[in-house]
Tab-separated table of C-alpha atoms and ligand atoms in Angstrom:
chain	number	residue	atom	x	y	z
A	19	UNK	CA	-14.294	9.011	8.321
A	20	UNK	CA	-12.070	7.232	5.626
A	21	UNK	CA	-8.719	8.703	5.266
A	22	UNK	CA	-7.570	9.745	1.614
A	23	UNK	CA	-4.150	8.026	1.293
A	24	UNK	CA	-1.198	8.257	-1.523
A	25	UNK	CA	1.633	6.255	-0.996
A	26	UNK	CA	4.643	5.671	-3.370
A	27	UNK	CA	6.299	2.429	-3.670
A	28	UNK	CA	9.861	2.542	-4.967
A	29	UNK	CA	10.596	-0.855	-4.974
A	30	UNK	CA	14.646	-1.254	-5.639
A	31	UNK	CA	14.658	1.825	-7.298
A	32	UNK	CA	16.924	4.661	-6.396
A	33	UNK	CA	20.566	4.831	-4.802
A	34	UNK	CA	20.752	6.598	-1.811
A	35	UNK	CA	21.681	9.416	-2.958
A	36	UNK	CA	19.086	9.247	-5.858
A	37	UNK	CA	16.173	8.843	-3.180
A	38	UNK	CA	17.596	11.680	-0.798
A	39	UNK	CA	17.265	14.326	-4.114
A	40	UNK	CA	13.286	13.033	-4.944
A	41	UNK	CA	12.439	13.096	-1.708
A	42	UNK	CA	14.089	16.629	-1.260
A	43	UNK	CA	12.143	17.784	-4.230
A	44	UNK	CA	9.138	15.684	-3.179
A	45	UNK	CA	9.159	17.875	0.100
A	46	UNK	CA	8.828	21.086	-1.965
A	47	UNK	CA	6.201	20.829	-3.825
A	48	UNK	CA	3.952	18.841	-1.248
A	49	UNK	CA	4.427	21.334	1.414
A	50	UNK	CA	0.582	22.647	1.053
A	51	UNK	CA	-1.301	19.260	-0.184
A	52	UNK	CA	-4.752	18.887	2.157
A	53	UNK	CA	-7.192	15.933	3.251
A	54	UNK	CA	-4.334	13.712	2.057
A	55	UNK	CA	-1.979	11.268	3.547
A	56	UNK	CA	1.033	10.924	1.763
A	57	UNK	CA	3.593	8.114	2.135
A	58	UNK	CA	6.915	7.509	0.284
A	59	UNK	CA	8.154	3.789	0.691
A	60	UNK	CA	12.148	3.375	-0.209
A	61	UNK	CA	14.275	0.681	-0.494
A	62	UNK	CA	15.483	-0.139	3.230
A	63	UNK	CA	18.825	1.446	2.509
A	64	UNK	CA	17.575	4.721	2.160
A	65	UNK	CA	14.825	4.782	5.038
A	66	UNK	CA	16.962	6.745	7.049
A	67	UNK	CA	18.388	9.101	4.787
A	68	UNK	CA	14.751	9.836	3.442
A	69	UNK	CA	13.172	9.909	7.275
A	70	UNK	CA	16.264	13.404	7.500
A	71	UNK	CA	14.444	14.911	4.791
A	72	UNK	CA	11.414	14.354	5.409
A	73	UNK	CA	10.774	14.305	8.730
A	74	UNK	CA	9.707	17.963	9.272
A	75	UNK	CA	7.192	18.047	6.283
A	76	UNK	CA	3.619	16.427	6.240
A	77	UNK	CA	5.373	12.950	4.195
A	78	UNK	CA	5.153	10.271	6.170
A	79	UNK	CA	7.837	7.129	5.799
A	80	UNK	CA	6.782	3.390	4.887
A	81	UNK	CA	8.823	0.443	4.103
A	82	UNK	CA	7.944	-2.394	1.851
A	83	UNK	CA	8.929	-5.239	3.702
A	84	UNK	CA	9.319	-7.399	7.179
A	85	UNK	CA	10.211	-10.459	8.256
A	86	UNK	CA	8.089	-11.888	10.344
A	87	UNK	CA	9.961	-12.317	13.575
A	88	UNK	CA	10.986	-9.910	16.460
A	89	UNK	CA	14.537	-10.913	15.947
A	90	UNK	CA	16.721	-13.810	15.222
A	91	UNK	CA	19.311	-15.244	13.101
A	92	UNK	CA	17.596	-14.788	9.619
A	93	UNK	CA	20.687	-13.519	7.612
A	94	UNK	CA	19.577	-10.817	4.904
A	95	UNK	CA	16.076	-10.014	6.986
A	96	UNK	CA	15.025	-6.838	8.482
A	97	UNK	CA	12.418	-7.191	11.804
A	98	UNK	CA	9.778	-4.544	12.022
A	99	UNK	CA	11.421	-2.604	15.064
A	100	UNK	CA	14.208	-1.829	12.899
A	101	UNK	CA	12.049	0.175	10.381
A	102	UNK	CA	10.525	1.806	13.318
A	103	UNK	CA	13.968	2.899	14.644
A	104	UNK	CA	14.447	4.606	11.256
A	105	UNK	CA	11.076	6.351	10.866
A	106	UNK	CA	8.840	4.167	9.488
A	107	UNK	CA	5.246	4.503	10.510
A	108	UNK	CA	4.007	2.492	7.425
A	109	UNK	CA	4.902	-0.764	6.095
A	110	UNK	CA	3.492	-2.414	2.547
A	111	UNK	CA	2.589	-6.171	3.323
A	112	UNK	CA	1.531	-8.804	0.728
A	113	UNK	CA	3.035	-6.914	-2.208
A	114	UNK	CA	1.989	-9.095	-5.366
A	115	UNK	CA	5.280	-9.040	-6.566
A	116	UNK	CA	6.767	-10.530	-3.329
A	117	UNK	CA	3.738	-12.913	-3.427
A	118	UNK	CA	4.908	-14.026	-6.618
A	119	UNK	CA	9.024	-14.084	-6.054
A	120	UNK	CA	8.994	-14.849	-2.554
A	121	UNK	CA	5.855	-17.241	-2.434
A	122	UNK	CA	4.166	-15.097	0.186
A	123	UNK	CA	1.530	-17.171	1.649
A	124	UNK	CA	-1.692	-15.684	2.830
A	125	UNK	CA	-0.429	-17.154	6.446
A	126	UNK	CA	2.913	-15.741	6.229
A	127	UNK	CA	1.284	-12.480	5.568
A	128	UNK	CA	-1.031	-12.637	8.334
A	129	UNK	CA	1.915	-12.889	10.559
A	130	UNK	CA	3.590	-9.930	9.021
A	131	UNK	CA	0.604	-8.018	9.579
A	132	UNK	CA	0.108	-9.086	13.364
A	133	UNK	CA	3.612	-8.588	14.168
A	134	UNK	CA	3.509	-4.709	12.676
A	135	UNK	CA	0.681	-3.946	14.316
A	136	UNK	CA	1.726	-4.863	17.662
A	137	UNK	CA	4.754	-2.708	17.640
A	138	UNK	CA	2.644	0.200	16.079
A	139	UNK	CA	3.128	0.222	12.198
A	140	UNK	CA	0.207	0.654	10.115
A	141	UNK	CA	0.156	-1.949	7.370
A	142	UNK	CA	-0.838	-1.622	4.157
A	143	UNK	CA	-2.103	-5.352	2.686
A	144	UNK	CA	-2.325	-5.347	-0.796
A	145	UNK	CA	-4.770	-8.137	-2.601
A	146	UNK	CA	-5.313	-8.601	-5.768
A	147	UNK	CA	-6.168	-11.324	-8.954
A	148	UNK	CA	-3.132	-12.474	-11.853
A	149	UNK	CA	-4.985	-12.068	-15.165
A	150	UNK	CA	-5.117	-15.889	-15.134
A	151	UNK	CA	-7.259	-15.495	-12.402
A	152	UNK	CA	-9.592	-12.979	-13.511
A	153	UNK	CA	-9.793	-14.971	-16.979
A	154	UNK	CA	-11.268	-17.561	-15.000
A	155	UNK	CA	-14.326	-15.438	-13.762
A	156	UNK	CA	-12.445	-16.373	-10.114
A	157	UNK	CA	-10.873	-12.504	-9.698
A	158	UNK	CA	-13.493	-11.740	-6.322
A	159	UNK	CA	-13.186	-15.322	-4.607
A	160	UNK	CA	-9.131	-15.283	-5.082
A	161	UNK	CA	-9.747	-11.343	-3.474
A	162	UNK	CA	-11.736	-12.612	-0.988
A	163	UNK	CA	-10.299	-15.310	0.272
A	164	UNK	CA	-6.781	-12.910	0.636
A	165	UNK	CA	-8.766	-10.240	2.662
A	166	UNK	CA	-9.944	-13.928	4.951
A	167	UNK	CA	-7.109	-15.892	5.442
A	168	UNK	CA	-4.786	-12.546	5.440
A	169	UNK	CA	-6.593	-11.165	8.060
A	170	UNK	CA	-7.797	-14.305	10.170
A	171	UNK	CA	-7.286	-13.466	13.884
A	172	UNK	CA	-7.012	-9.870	13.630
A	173	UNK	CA	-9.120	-8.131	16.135
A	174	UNK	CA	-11.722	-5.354	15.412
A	175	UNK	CA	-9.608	-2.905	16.923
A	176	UNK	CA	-6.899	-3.723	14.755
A	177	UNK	CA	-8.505	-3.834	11.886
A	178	UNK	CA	-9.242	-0.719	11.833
A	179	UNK	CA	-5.530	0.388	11.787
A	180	UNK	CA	-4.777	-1.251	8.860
A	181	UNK	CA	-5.090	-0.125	5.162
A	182	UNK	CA	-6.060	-2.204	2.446
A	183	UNK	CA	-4.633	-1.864	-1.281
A	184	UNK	CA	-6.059	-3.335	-4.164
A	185	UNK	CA	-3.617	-4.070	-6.773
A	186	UNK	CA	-5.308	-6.424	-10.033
A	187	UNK	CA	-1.436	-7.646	-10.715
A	188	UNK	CA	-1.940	-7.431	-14.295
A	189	UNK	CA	-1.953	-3.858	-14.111
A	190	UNK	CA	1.109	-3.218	-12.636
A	191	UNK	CA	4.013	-1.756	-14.371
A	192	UNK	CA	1.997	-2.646	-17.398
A	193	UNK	CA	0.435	0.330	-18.296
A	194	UNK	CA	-3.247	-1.422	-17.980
A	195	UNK	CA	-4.947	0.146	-15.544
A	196	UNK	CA	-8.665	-1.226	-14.568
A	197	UNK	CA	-11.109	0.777	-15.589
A	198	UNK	CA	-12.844	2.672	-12.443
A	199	UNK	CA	-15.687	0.695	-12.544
A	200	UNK	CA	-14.008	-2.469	-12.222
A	201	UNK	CA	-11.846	-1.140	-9.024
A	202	UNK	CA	-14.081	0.427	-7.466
A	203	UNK	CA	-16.270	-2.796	-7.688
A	204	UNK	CA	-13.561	-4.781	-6.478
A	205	UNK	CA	-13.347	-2.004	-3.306
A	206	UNK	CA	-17.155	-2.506	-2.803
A	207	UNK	CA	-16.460	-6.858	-2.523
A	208	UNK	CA	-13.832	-5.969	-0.235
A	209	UNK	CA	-15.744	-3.420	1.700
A	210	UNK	CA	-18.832	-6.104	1.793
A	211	UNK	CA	-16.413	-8.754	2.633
A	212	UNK	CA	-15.003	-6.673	5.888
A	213	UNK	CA	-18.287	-5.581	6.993
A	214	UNK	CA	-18.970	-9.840	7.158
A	215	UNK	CA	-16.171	-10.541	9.067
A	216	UNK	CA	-16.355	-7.047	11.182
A	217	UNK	CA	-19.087	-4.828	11.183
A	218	UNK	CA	-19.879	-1.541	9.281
A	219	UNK	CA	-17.962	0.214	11.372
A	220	UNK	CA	-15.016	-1.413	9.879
A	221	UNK	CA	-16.722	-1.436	6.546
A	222	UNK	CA	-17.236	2.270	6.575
A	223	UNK	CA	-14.115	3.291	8.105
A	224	UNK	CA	-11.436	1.511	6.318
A	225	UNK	CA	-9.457	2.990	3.894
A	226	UNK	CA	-9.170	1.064	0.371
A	227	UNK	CA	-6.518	2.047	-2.244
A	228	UNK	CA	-6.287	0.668	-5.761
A	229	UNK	CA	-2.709	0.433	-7.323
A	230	UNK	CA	-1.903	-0.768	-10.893
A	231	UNK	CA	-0.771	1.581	-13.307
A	232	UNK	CA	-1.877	4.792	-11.431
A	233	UNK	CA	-0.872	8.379	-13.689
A	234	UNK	CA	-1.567	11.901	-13.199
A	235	UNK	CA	-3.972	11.206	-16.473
A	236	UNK	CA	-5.569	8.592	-14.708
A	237	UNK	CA	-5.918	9.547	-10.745
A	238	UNK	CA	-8.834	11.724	-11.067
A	239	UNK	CA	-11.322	9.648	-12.366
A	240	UNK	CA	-10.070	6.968	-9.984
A	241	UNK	CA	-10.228	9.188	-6.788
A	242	UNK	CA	-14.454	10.264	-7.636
A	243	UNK	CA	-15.079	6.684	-7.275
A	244	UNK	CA	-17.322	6.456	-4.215
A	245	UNK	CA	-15.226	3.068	-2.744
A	246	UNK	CA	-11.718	4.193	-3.441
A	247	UNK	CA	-9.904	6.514	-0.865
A	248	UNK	CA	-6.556	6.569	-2.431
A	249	UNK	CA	-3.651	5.386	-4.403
A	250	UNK	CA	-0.564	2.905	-3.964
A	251	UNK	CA	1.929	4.088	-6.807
A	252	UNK	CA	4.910	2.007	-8.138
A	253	UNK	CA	6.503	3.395	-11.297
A	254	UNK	CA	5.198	7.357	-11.250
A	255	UNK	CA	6.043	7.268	-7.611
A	256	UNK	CA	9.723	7.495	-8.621
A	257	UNK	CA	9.551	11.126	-10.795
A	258	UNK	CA	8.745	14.344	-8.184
A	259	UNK	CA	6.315	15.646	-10.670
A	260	UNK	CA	4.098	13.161	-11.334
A	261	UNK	CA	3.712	11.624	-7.894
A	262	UNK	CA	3.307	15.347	-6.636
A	263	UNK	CA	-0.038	15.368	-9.532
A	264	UNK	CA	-1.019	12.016	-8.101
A	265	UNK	CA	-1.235	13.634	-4.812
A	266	UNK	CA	-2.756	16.757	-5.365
A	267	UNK	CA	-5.913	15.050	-7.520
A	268	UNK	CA	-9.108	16.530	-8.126
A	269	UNK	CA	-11.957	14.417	-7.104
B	319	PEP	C1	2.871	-1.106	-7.278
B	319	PEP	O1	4.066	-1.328	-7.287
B	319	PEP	O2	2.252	-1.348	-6.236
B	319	PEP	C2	2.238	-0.579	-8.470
B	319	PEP	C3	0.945	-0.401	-8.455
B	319	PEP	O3	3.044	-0.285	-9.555
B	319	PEP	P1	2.653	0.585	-10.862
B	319	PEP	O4	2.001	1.843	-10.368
B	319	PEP	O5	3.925	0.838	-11.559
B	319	PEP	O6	1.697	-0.238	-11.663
């Protein structure tokens, strides 16, 4: 059974304090949602001051980072026990933008995933084509070969604790979102290309989110797609009242 999943990612949005009053109000008015997952993912200075609010209420915490390592001298890093020790359960891995700033390799990524999973944090691996790329008529083998290489070595088992997030980078924070036809097609390539390297039982079972430009206008139409199973929201994330539409959508 494929989990419906909403998650919000902040990025380096919000003070403390700023963060602490959304997710208070966040906690109101998603006291009652159903059949939906909900995860809020803050800037690491606010994970634990988020995790007190939250904690008691059916939001679940996420971060949107690790380093790859257990521990060591990497000045400015965080390890992916130390998210756990503030609440975390979730942590967003292969972010596009960090792909593209931090030139996040599909191997580094891999090792971020591996290295969250064996401490117990469910990752959530985003893929997804630059317009360049989908220009080029190459937008499923560049998804493709993200879901391979990201995933190389990762055991059945695993694999089914992991979320996937497909995020087209030119439609985020650019108000272009792809039409549902085009993400859920995308879901259905990924889907096909899991079941490949899996089975159907991974196929069938894994929960695929689309992110680019996700609205309360637009969430609907996206969630009655038969492939998608869920949302990963950057900029109406960060206002209570649309992310609290988002989650409460109408399939
Ligand atoms: C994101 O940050 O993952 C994202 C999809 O952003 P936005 O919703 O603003 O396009």
């Amino acid at each position: 059974m494929r989990r419906n999943i909403i998650a919000g990612n902040w990025k380096m949005y919000k003070t403390t304090q700023e963060a602490v009053q959304l997710a208070e109000s966040l906690k109101k008015s998603i006291s009652l949602v159903q059949d939906v997952e909900v995860v809020v993912c803050p800037p690491s200075t606010s994970l634990l001051s988020v995790y007190e609010v939250i904690k008691d209420s059916p939001i679940k915490l996420g971060a949107q980072n690790i380093y790859p390592e257990k521990e060591g001298a990497y000045t400015g890093e965080i390890s992916p026990a130390m998210i756990k020790d503030v609440g975390c359960e979730f942590v967003i891995i292969g972010h596009s933008e960090r792909r593209k700033y931090f030139h996040e390799t599909d191997e580094l990524i891999n090792k971020k995933i591996k290295l969250a999973l064996s401490i117990g944090l469910t990752p959530i691996v985003c893929v997804g084509e630059t317009l360049e790329e989908r220009e080029k008529g190459v937008a499923e083998d560049t998804v493709i070969n993200q879901i391979t290489n990201g995933l190389v070595g990762i055991s059945q088992e695993d694999m089914l604790k992991i979320i996937i997030a497909y995020e087209p980078v030119w439609a985020i924070g650019t108000g272009k979102t792809a039409t549902p036809d085009v993400a859920d097609g995308m879901h259905l390539v990924i889907r096909t290309q899991l079941s490949k390297i899996y089975s159907s039982v991974v196929s069938d079972s894994i929960s695929i989110l689309y992110g680019g430009s996700v609205k309360p206008d637009n969430i609907d139409i996206l969630m009655s797609q038969e492939n998608i199973d869920g949302a990963l929201v950057g900029g109406a994330a960060l206002n209570s009242e649309s992310f609290s539409r988002i989650v409460q959508f109408k399939k």
